[in-house]
Coordinates of N, CA and C in Angstrom, one line a residue:
Chain A
N1 N 15.2 -5.6 -13.1 CA 13.8 -4.1 -13.5 C 14.0 -3.8 -11.6
A2 N 14.6 -3.1 -11.0 CA 15.3 -2.9 -9.8 C 14.0 -2.5 -9.7
G3 N 12.8 -2.1 -9.9 CA 12.1 -1.3 -9.2 C 12.6 0.2 -8.2
V4 N 11.3 -0.5 -7.2 CA 11.8 0.5 -6.0 C 12.6 0.0 -5.0
T5 N 13.0 0.6 -4.1 CA 13.8 -0.4 -3.6 C 14.6 0.6 -2.2
Q6 N 14.4 0.0 -1.4 CA 14.4 0.5 -0.4 C 15.7 -0.4 0.8
T7 N 16.8 0.6 1.4 CA 17.3 0.2 2.7 C 17.2 0.5 4.2
P8 N 17.9 0.5 5.6 CA 17.8 -1.0 5.3 C 16.5 -2.1 5.3
K9 N 16.7 -3.3 5.8 CA 15.1 -4.0 5.7 C 15.5 -3.8 6.8
F10 N 16.3 -4.1 7.9 CA 15.9 -4.3 9.3 C 16.9 -3.0 9.9
Q11 N 16.7 -2.8 11.2 CA 16.8 -2.1 12.0 C 16.3 -1.2 13.3
V12 N 17.0 -1.4 14.5 CA 16.8 -0.9 15.3 C 17.6 -0.6 16.2
L13 N 16.8 1.1 17.3 CA 18.0 1.8 17.2 C 16.8 2.5 19.1
K14 N 18.0 3.1 19.4 CA 17.5 3.6 21.0 C 16.7 4.5 20.5
T15 N 16.6 5.4 22.1 CA 14.5 6.4 22.4 C 16.1 7.1 21.7
G16 N 15.9 8.3 20.7 CA 16.5 9.8 20.7 C 18.3 9.4 19.5
Q17 N 17.8 8.5 19.4 CA 18.7 8.0 17.7 C 18.2 8.6 17.0
S18 N 18.9 8.9 15.6 CA 18.7 9.9 14.4 C 19.1 8.0 13.5
M19 N 17.9 8.6 12.7 CA 18.8 7.8 11.3 C 18.2 8.1 10.0
T20 N 18.1 7.6 8.8 CA 17.6 8.0 7.5 C 16.9 6.4 6.8
L21 N 15.7 5.9 6.3 CA 15.6 5.1 5.4 C 16.1 5.2 3.6
Q22 N 16.1 4.4 3.7 CA 16.7 5.8 2.7 C 15.6 4.9 1.3
C23 N 14.8 4.8 0.2 CA 14.8 5.2 -0.9 C 15.3 5.8 -2.2
A24 N 14.5 4.4 -3.1 CA 14.9 5.1 -4.5 C 14.4 4.5 -5.4
Q25 N 14.4 4.7 -6.7 CA 13.9 4.4 -7.5 C 13.9 4.4 -9.0
D26 N 13.3 3.4 -10.1 CA 14.7 3.7 -11.4 C 13.3 3.7 -12.1
M27 N 12.2 4.6 -12.2 CA 11.3 4.3 -13.3 C 10.9 5.3 -13.6
N28 N 11.8 6.8 -13.7 CA 11.3 7.8 -13.4 C 10.2 8.1 -13.2
H29 N 9.2 7.7 -12.0 CA 8.7 8.0 -11.4 C 8.4 9.8 -10.5
E30 N 7.1 10.3 -10.9 CA 7.3 11.7 -10.6 C 6.8 12.2 -9.1
Y31 N 6.3 10.5 -9.1 CA 5.8 11.0 -6.9 C 5.9 9.6 -6.5
M32 N 6.4 10.3 -5.0 CA 7.4 9.6 -4.4 C 6.5 9.0 -3.4
S33 N 6.9 8.0 -1.7 CA 5.6 8.8 -0.4 C 6.6 8.0 0.2
W34 N 5.9 7.3 1.4 CA 6.4 6.4 2.4 C 5.3 6.9 3.0
Y35 N 5.0 5.8 3.7 CA 3.6 4.5 4.2 C 4.5 4.2 5.8
R36 N 3.7 4.2 6.7 CA 4.3 2.9 7.5 C 2.8 2.1 8.2
Q37 N 3.0 1.1 8.4 CA 2.1 -0.1 9.2 C 2.4 -0.5 10.2
D38 N 0.8 -0.2 10.2 CA 0.3 -0.2 11.8 C -0.1 -1.2 12.2
P39 N -0.3 -2.9 13.0 CA -1.6 -3.7 13.3 C -2.8 -3.1 12.9
G40 N -3.5 -3.3 12.9 CA -5.3 -2.9 12.7 C -5.5 -2.1 12.1
M41 N -4.4 -0.5 11.7 CA -4.5 0.4 10.9 C -4.1 0.1 9.3
G42 N -3.6 0.0 9.2 CA -3.7 -0.4 7.8 C -2.3 0.1 7.0
L43 N -2.4 1.1 6.0 CA -1.2 1.5 5.4 C -1.9 3.8 5.4
R44 N -1.0 3.5 7.0 CA -0.8 5.8 6.8 C 0.2 6.1 6.0
L45 N -0.5 6.7 5.2 CA 1.3 8.5 4.1 C 1.0 9.1 5.6
I46 N 2.3 9.3 5.3 CA 3.6 10.3 6.3 C 4.2 11.4 5.7
H47 N 5.2 11.2 4.5 CA 5.5 12.7 3.6 C 5.2 11.6 1.9
Y48 N 4.5 13.0 0.6 CA 4.7 13.2 0.1 C 5.2 14.4 -0.9
S49 N 5.8 13.1 -2.2 CA 6.3 14.6 -3.5 C 6.1 13.6 -5.1
V50 N 6.0 15.6 -5.7 CA 5.5 15.4 -6.9 C 5.7 15.4 -7.7
G51 N 7.4 16.5 -7.2 CA 8.7 16.2 -8.3 C 9.6 16.4 -7.4
A52 N 11.2 16.9 -8.2 CA 12.3 16.5 -7.7 C 12.2 18.4 -6.6
G53 N 11.7 18.0 -5.4 CA 12.5 19.8 -5.2 C 10.7 19.9 -4.2
I54 N 9.7 18.8 -4.2 CA 9.1 19.6 -3.7 C 8.1 18.0 -2.4
T55 N 7.5 18.9 -1.5 CA 7.4 17.2 -0.3 C 6.2 17.9 -0.2
D56 N 5.1 17.2 0.6 CA 3.9 18.1 1.6 C 4.2 16.6 2.6
Q57 N 3.1 17.2 3.8 CA 3.4 16.0 4.4 C 2.3 15.2 3.9
G58 N 1.1 13.9 4.7 CA 0.6 13.5 4.2 C -0.3 13.0 5.5
E59 N -0.6 12.4 6.6 CA -1.7 11.3 7.3 C -0.8 12.3 8.3
V60 N 0.1 11.3 9.3 CA 1.4 10.6 10.6 C 2.4 11.6 9.4
P61 N 2.6 13.1 9.9 CA 4.0 13.6 8.9 C 5.2 13.2 10.8
N62 N 3.5 14.3 12.3 CA 5.1 14.3 13.4 C 6.3 13.7 13.4
G63 N 7.4 14.5 13.4 CA 8.6 13.2 14.2 C 9.2 12.8 12.5
Y64 N 9.3 13.6 11.3 CA 9.6 12.1 10.0 C 9.9 14.0 9.2
N65 N 11.2 13.9 8.7 CA 11.6 14.8 7.5 C 12.1 14.1 6.7
V66 N 11.3 14.6 5.6 CA 11.8 14.2 3.6 C 13.1 14.9 2.8
S67 N 13.4 14.5 2.3 CA 13.5 16.0 1.0 C 13.3 15.3 -0.7
R68 N 13.5 15.9 -1.2 CA 13.7 15.4 -2.8 C 14.5 16.0 -3.7
S69 N 15.7 15.7 -3.6 CA 16.9 16.6 -4.3 C 17.0 15.8 -6.2
T70 N 16.7 14.7 -6.2 CA 16.1 14.1 -6.5 C 15.2 13.1 -7.5
T71 N 14.7 12.6 -9.4 CA 14.4 11.7 -8.5 C 13.7 10.5 -8.3
E72 N 14.9 10.6 -8.4 CA 14.8 8.9 -7.9 C 14.9 8.8 -6.2
D73 N 15.6 9.5 -5.8 CA 15.7 8.4 -3.9 C 14.2 9.8 -3.3
F74 N 14.2 9.4 -2.2 CA 13.7 9.7 -1.4 C 13.5 9.5 0.0
P75 N 14.8 10.0 0.4 CA 14.4 9.4 1.5 C 13.8 9.8 3.4
L76 N 13.6 8.9 3.6 CA 12.6 9.3 5.4 C 14.0 10.1 6.2
R77 N 14.0 11.0 7.2 CA 14.9 10.7 8.0 C 13.9 11.4 9.5
L78 N 13.9 10.3 10.7 CA 14.1 10.4 11.6 C 14.9 10.8 12.8
L79 N 15.0 12.6 13.0 CA 15.8 12.5 13.7 C 15.8 12.5 15.1
S80 N 14.8 12.1 16.3 CA 14.4 11.5 17.3 C 14.1 10.7 17.4
A81 N 14.3 8.4 17.6 CA 13.6 8.2 17.5 C 13.6 8.0 19.1
A82 N 11.6 7.3 18.7 CA 10.5 7.2 19.8 C 10.0 5.8 19.7
P83 N 9.4 5.2 20.9 CA 9.1 3.8 20.4 C 7.8 4.0 20.2
S84 N 7.7 4.7 19.4 CA 5.8 5.0 19.5 C 6.3 4.7 16.9
Q85 N 6.9 5.2 17.4 CA 8.0 4.8 15.9 C 7.8 3.8 15.3
T86 N 8.0 3.1 15.9 CA 8.2 1.7 15.7 C 6.9 0.8 15.5
S87 N 7.3 0.3 13.4 CA 6.4 0.7 12.6 C 7.4 -0.3 11.4
V88 N 6.6 -0.3 10.1 CA 7.3 -1.1 9.5 C 6.7 -0.3 7.8
Y89 N 7.5 0.8 6.8 CA 7.6 1.4 6.7 C 8.3 1.3 5.0
F90 N 7.0 1.8 4.7 CA 7.0 1.3 2.5 C 7.3 2.2 1.8
C91 N 7.9 2.9 1.4 CA 8.2 3.5 0.3 C 7.1 3.0 -0.9
A92 N 7.0 4.2 -1.1 CA 5.7 3.6 -3.5 C 6.5 4.9 -3.6
S93 N 6.3 4.8 -5.1 CA 6.5 5.2 -6.4 C 5.2 5.3 -7.3
F94 N 5.1 6.8 -7.8 CA 3.9 6.7 -8.9 C 4.5 7.0 -10.0
G95 N 4.3 7.1 -11.8 CA 3.8 8.5 -13.1 C 3.0 7.9 -13.1
T96 N 2.6 9.7 -13.3 CA 1.7 9.9 -13.9 C 1.9 8.5 -15.9
Q97 N 2.2 9.3 -16.6 CA 2.6 9.0 -17.6 C 3.2 7.3 -18.3
N98 N 3.6 7.0 -17.2 CA 4.6 5.2 -17.3 C 4.3 4.2 -16.0
S99 N 3.6 5.1 -15.1 CA 2.3 3.2 -14.5 C 1.6 2.7 -14.3
G100 N 0.4 3.3 -15.2 CA -0.2 2.6 -15.7 C -1.3 2.5 -14.8
N101 N -1.0 4.1 -13.4 CA -2.2 4.0 -12.4 C -2.3 3.4 -11.2
T102 N -0.7 2.9 -11.4 CA -0.3 1.6 -10.0 C 0.4 1.9 -10.0
I103 N 0.3 2.3 -7.8 CA 1.5 2.6 -7.2 C 2.4 1.7 -6.9
Y104 N 3.3 1.3 -6.8 CA 4.7 0.7 -6.8 C 5.4 0.5 -5.3
F105 N 5.2 -0.8 -5.2 CA 6.5 0.3 -3.4 C 7.5 -0.9 -2.5
G106 N 8.3 -0.8 -2.0 CA 9.4 -1.5 -1.5 C 8.8 -2.5 -1.0
E107 N 10.1 -3.5 -0.4 CA 10.0 -4.4 0.5 C 9.9 -4.0 1.3
G108 N 9.8 -3.0 2.1 CA 10.0 -2.6 3.8 C 11.2 -2.1 4.4
S109 N 11.1 -1.6 5.7 CA 12.0 -1.2 6.5 C 11.5 -2.1 7.5
W110 N 11.4 -2.9 8.4 CA 11.4 -2.8 10.1 C 11.6 -2.3 11.1
L111 N 11.6 -1.4 11.8 CA 12.5 0.0 12.8 C 11.4 -1.3 13.7
T112 N 12.0 -0.7 14.7 CA 11.7 -1.7 16.0 C 12.8 0.2 16.5
V113 N 12.8 0.9 17.2 CA 12.9 1.5 18.2 C 13.1 1.4 20.0
V114 N 13.7 1.0 20.4 CA 13.7 0.4 21.7 C 13.6 1.4 23.4
Chain B
A1 N -13.5 12.7 2.4 CA -11.9 12.7 3.2 C -12.7 11.5 2.7
Q2 N -12.3 10.6 1.7 CA -11.8 9.1 0.9 C -12.1 8.1 2.4
S3 N -12.7 7.0 2.9 CA -12.2 5.6 3.2 C -12.5 4.2 2.4
V4 N -11.5 3.7 3.4 CA -12.1 2.1 2.7 C -12.0 1.3 3.8
A5 N -13.0 0.1 3.8 CA -13.4 -0.9 5.2 C -13.3 -2.2 4.6
Q6 N -12.4 -2.8 5.6 CA -12.2 -4.2 5.6 C -12.6 -4.6 6.9
P7 N -14.2 -5.0 6.2 CA -15.2 -5.9 7.6 C -14.8 -6.8 8.6
E8 N -14.2 -7.7 7.8 CA -13.5 -8.7 8.3 C -11.6 -8.3 8.8
D9 N -11.4 -8.8 9.8 CA -10.1 -8.9 10.5 C -9.7 -10.1 9.1
Q10 N -10.3 -11.5 9.6 CA -9.8 -12.7 9.1 C -10.8 -13.5 7.9
V11 N -10.2 -14.3 7.1 CA -11.1 -15.1 6.1 C -10.1 -16.5 6.2
N12 N -11.1 -17.2 6.4 CA -10.7 -19.4 7.3 C -11.5 -19.0 5.7
V13 N -11.1 -19.9 5.0 CA -11.5 -21.1 3.5 C -10.8 -22.6 3.5
A14 N -11.4 -23.2 2.7 CA -10.2 -24.0 3.0 C -10.0 -24.8 1.2
E15 N -9.2 -25.0 1.2 CA -8.3 -25.3 0.0 C -9.2 -25.8 -1.3
G16 N -9.5 -25.0 -2.0 CA -10.2 -25.9 -3.6 C -10.9 -25.3 -3.2
N17 N -11.9 -24.2 -1.8 CA -13.3 -23.7 -2.1 C -12.8 -21.9 -2.7
P18 N -14.4 -21.3 -2.8 CA -14.0 -20.4 -3.1 C -14.2 -19.7 -2.4
L19 N -13.5 -18.2 -3.1 CA -12.2 -17.2 -1.7 C -13.5 -15.7 -1.9
T20 N -14.0 -15.0 -0.6 CA -14.7 -13.5 -0.9 C -13.4 -13.5 0.2
V21 N -12.3 -11.7 -0.2 CA -11.8 -10.9 0.6 C -13.2 -8.9 0.5
K22 N -13.8 -8.4 1.6 CA -14.9 -7.5 1.6 C -14.6 -6.6 1.7
C23 N -15.2 -5.5 0.0 CA -14.6 -3.5 0.7 C -15.1 -3.5 0.4
T24 N -15.2 -2.2 1.4 CA -16.6 -1.2 0.7 C -15.9 0.5 0.8
Y25 N -16.1 1.3 0.0 CA -15.3 2.5 -0.1 C -16.2 3.3 -0.5
S26 N -15.4 4.9 0.5 CA -16.0 5.4 0.4 C -15.1 7.3 -0.7
V27 N -15.8 7.7 -1.5 CA -14.6 8.5 -1.7 C -15.9 9.5 -2.4
S28 N -15.9 10.7 -3.4 CA -16.3 11.7 -3.4 C -16.0 11.6 -4.9
G29 N -16.8 10.9 -6.1 CA -16.7 11.3 -7.6 C -16.2 9.5 -7.9
N30 N -15.6 9.3 -9.3 CA -15.2 8.1 -9.8 C -13.8 7.6 -8.9
P31 N -13.8 6.7 -8.5 CA -12.3 6.2 -7.5 C -12.5 5.5 -8.2
Y32 N -10.4 5.6 -8.7 CA -9.4 4.1 -8.5 C -9.4 3.2 -7.9
L33 N -9.8 1.8 -7.2 CA -9.1 0.7 -6.8 C -8.3 -0.3 -7.1
F34 N -8.5 -0.9 -6.0 CA -6.8 -1.7 -6.2 C -7.1 -3.1 -4.6
W35 N -6.4 -3.9 -5.2 CA -6.1 -4.3 -3.6 C -4.0 -4.7 -3.8
Y36 N -4.5 -5.4 -3.0 CA -2.8 -5.5 -2.7 C -2.3 -6.4 -2.3
V37 N -1.5 -7.9 -2.1 CA -0.7 -8.8 -1.1 C 0.2 -8.8 -0.6
Q38 N -0.2 -9.4 1.2 CA 1.9 -8.8 1.4 C 1.2 -10.3 2.3
Y39 N 3.4 -10.7 1.1 CA 3.0 -11.5 2.7 C 4.0 -11.8 3.6
P40 N 4.6 -13.1 4.6 CA 5.1 -12.2 5.9 C 5.6 -11.8 5.5
N41 N 6.9 -10.2 6.0 CA 8.5 -10.1 6.0 C 8.4 -9.5 4.1
R42 N 7.6 -9.8 3.5 CA 7.8 -9.1 2.3 C 6.5 -8.1 2.3
G43 N 6.9 -6.8 0.6 CA 6.0 -6.1 0.7 C 4.9 -5.9 0.3
L44 N 4.6 -4.7 0.2 CA 2.8 -5.1 -1.0 C 3.5 -5.1 -2.4
Q45 N 2.4 -6.6 -2.7 CA 2.6 -6.6 -4.4 C 0.9 -6.5 -4.6
F46 N 1.0 -5.3 -5.2 CA -0.2 -5.8 -7.3 C -0.3 -6.8 -6.8
L47 N -2.2 -6.5 -6.7 CA -2.9 -7.4 -7.8 C -3.6 -7.0 -8.5
L48 N -4.3 -6.5 -8.5 CA -5.4 -6.4 -9.4 C -6.2 -4.1 -9.2
K49 N -5.9 -3.8 -10.0 CA -6.4 -2.5 -10.2 C -8.1 -2.4 -11.1
Y50 N -8.9 -1.4 -10.1 CA -10.1 -0.7 -11.3 C -10.6 0.5 -11.3
I51 N -10.2 1.0 -12.9 CA -10.3 2.9 -13.4 C -11.6 3.0 -13.7
T52 N -11.5 2.4 -14.8 CA -12.4 2.7 -15.6 C -12.8 1.2 -16.1
G53 N -14.0 1.1 -16.7 CA -15.3 0.4 -18.2 C -15.3 -1.3 -17.5
D54 N -15.3 -2.6 -17.4 CA -15.8 -3.5 -16.8 C -15.6 -3.1 -15.9
N55 N -17.0 -3.5 -15.5 CA -16.6 -3.7 -13.5 C -16.3 -5.0 -12.6
L56 N -15.6 -6.1 -13.3 CA -15.1 -7.1 -13.7 C -13.9 -7.1 -13.7
V57 N -12.6 -7.0 -12.9 CA -11.0 -6.8 -12.6 C -10.5 -8.2 -12.4
K58 N -9.6 -8.6 -13.8 CA -9.0 -10.2 -12.9 C -8.0 -9.6 -13.2
G59 N -7.0 -9.6 -11.7 CA -5.6 -10.2 -11.9 C -4.5 -11.3 -11.8
S60 N -3.8 -10.7 -10.4 CA -2.6 -11.8 -10.6 C -3.2 -13.3 -9.9
Y61 N -2.3 -14.2 -10.1 CA -2.8 -15.3 -9.5 C -3.7 -16.1 -9.1
G62 N -4.8 -15.3 -10.6 CA -5.7 -16.0 -10.4 C -7.0 -15.1 -9.9
F63 N -6.4 -14.2 -9.6 CA -7.7 -13.0 -8.2 C -8.3 -12.1 -9.7
E64 N -9.7 -11.7 -9.2 CA -10.4 -11.3 -9.6 C -11.2 -10.1 -8.5
A65 N -11.9 -9.0 -8.6 CA -12.5 -7.9 -7.8 C -13.6 -7.9 -9.0
E66 N -15.0 -7.4 -8.6 CA -15.5 -6.9 -8.8 C -16.4 -5.1 -8.5
F67 N -16.6 -4.8 -9.3 CA -16.6 -3.8 -9.1 C -18.5 -2.8 -8.9
N68 N -18.9 -2.8 -8.1 CA -20.2 -2.3 -7.4 C -20.6 -0.6 -7.2
K69 N -21.1 -0.1 -8.0 CA -20.7 1.3 -8.3 C -22.1 1.5 -7.1
S70 N -23.4 1.3 -6.8 CA -24.5 1.0 -6.5 C -24.2 0.3 -4.2
Q71 N -23.0 0.0 -4.2 CA -23.1 -0.9 -3.3 C -21.7 -0.4 -2.4
T72 N -20.6 0.6 -3.6 CA -19.4 1.0 -2.7 C -18.8 0.3 -2.6
S73 N -18.6 -0.5 -3.1 CA -18.0 -2.1 -3.0 C -16.8 -2.4 -3.9
F74 N -16.3 -3.4 -3.9 CA -15.1 -4.1 -4.6 C -14.5 -5.5 -3.4
H75 N -15.0 -6.5 -3.5 CA -15.2 -7.1 -3.3 C -13.9 -8.0 -4.1
L76 N -13.2 -9.4 -3.8 CA -11.8 -9.5 -4.3 C -12.2 -10.7 -4.3
K77 N -11.8 -12.0 -5.3 CA -12.8 -12.7 -5.3 C -11.7 -14.4 -5.9
K78 N -12.1 -15.8 -5.6 CA -11.2 -16.7 -6.4 C -12.0 -17.9 -6.2
P79 N -11.6 -18.1 -7.8 CA -13.0 -19.4 -7.7 C -12.8 -20.7 -7.1
S80 N -10.8 -20.8 -6.1 CA -10.8 -22.1 -5.6 C -9.5 -21.8 -5.2
A81 N -9.6 -21.1 -3.9 CA -8.7 -20.9 -2.9 C -7.1 -22.1 -3.0
L82 N -5.5 -21.5 -3.1 CA -5.2 -22.1 -3.1 C -4.2 -21.8 -0.8
V83 N -3.8 -22.9 -1.1 CA -3.3 -22.6 0.1 C -1.8 -21.5 0.1
S84 N -1.2 -21.6 -0.4 CA 0.1 -19.8 -1.0 C -1.2 -18.7 -1.3
D85 N -2.0 -18.9 -1.3 CA -3.0 -18.1 -0.9 C -3.2 -16.6 0.1
S86 N -2.8 -17.2 1.4 CA -3.1 -17.1 2.4 C -1.5 -16.7 2.5
A87 N -2.0 -15.2 2.7 CA -1.6 -13.6 3.5 C -2.3 -12.8 4.4
L88 N -1.9 -11.1 4.0 CA -2.2 -10.5 4.2 C -3.2 -9.5 2.6
Y89 N -4.6 -8.8 3.1 CA -4.9 -8.5 1.6 C -6.2 -7.4 2.2
F90 N -4.8 -6.0 1.6 CA -5.3 -4.6 0.9 C -5.6 -3.9 0.2
C91 N -7.2 -3.3 0.7 CA -8.2 -2.6 0.1 C -8.0 -1.6 0.3
A92 N -7.1 -0.8 -1.6 CA -7.2 1.1 -0.8 C -7.7 1.3 -2.1
V93 N -7.7 3.2 -1.7 CA -8.4 3.8 -3.3 C -8.0 5.3 -3.0
R94 N -8.3 5.1 -4.8 CA -7.7 6.9 -4.9 C -8.6 6.7 -4.8
D95 N -8.4 9.1 -5.1 CA -9.2 9.8 -5.9 C -8.3 10.3 -6.7
P96 N -8.4 10.7 -8.6 CA -7.5 11.0 -9.3 C -7.8 12.1 -9.2
R97 N -8.3 12.9 -8.2 CA -8.6 14.6 -8.5 C -7.3 14.5 -7.5
R98 N -7.1 13.8 -6.0 CA -7.0 14.6 -5.2 C -4.5 14.6 -5.6
G99 N -4.8 14.0 -5.7 CA -3.0 13.8 -7.0 C -2.5 12.4 -6.8
G100 N -1.4 12.7 -8.1 CA -1.1 10.6 -8.3 C -0.9 9.4 -7.0
N101 N -0.6 9.8 -5.8 CA 0.2 8.6 -4.7 C -0.5 8.6 -3.1
K102 N -1.5 9.4 -3.3 CA -2.6 9.7 -2.1 C -3.3 8.3 -2.6
L103 N -3.4 7.0 -1.0 CA -3.6 5.6 -2.2 C -4.2 6.1 0.1
T104 N -5.2 5.5 0.3 CA -6.8 5.6 1.5 C -6.4 3.3 2.0
F105 N -5.7 3.1 2.7 CA -5.8 1.7 2.7 C -7.2 1.4 3.4
G106 N -7.6 0.1 3.4 CA -7.9 -0.5 4.6 C -7.5 -1.2 5.5
T107 N -7.6 -2.4 6.8 CA -6.6 -2.1 7.7 C -6.3 -3.3 7.4
G108 N -6.5 -3.9 6.4 CA -6.1 -4.7 6.2 C -7.9 -6.9 6.2
T109 N -7.1 -7.5 5.7 CA -7.5 -9.0 5.7 C -6.6 -9.5 5.9
Q110 N -6.6 -10.4 7.4 CA -6.2 -12.0 7.1 C -6.8 -13.1 6.0
L111 N -6.2 -13.7 5.6 CA -6.6 -14.5 4.8 C -6.3 -15.5 5.0
K112 N -6.6 -16.7 5.7 CA -5.7 -18.4 6.1 C -6.7 -19.8 5.2
V113 N -5.8 -20.1 4.1 CA -6.6 -20.9 3.6 C -5.8 -22.2 3.8
E114 N -6.3 -23.8 4.9 CA -6.4 -24.5 5.8 C -6.1 -25.9 4.5
L115 N -6.0 -27.0 4.3 CA -5.9 -28.1 3.7 C -7.3 -29.0 3.7

C-alpha cells in the first residue's frame, strides 16, 4: 500500500522560481489537502479539495495554487517562490467511506527558498 | 473557530516512567480528536483518535489518551516511556460538521525520553 506519496522530498529554490510539489494517493479518498509546518506554529492548512474538480482555500493560501483534475493527484504550485515559503509541506487525504475518520499524511517535502 | 493548545513545548521523562503530553481544545459541537507523532525528517504518523464512545482511547505503540469533555482535554499518556518514543507529538481537532479534512493542529510538543 503506497498511501499518500509526495515528491520531491527535498528541494532548494531561488527566490522567484516556480515549482510544483506532487501528491498522489491510491486509497480512492475524495478529500485531499496541503499543510505547511513551521516551527512553533504546528501545521496550517493551505488548500484543500473535496473531490476532483473542486478546490478551496485554507488558512494560508497566498502564494500557492492547486488543481484537482483526478481523484488521485493534488499538486501544489508555487508560482514565484519567496523565502517566507521555506517550510515543510505535507499532503493529506481522507475518505468518508474507507478512512475510519482518520486523515493520512505523506512523508513531507522540505522546501528551502534562498 | 476551532483551536488546539499544547501548553508544553517540551516534555522530558526518564525511560520507564509514565509520560503525559497535554492537549486542550476548543470547538463547538462534538469534536473528533487525534494524536499524531513525527520522527525527525519523517511525515506524521497517526497514533490514535477519539470519535465517540469510550473516553479512554488506546492507540499504537502502547499510547492511550483520555477524552474529558468537561475539561475539554485530550491528554496523551503512556505507562512506561521508551527512548524510542522521543519525537514531536501533535494534537489535532476536527469539527465533523465543517468538512472532511480540515484539521486544526496544536503547535506540537517535543518529547524527550532519557536513559
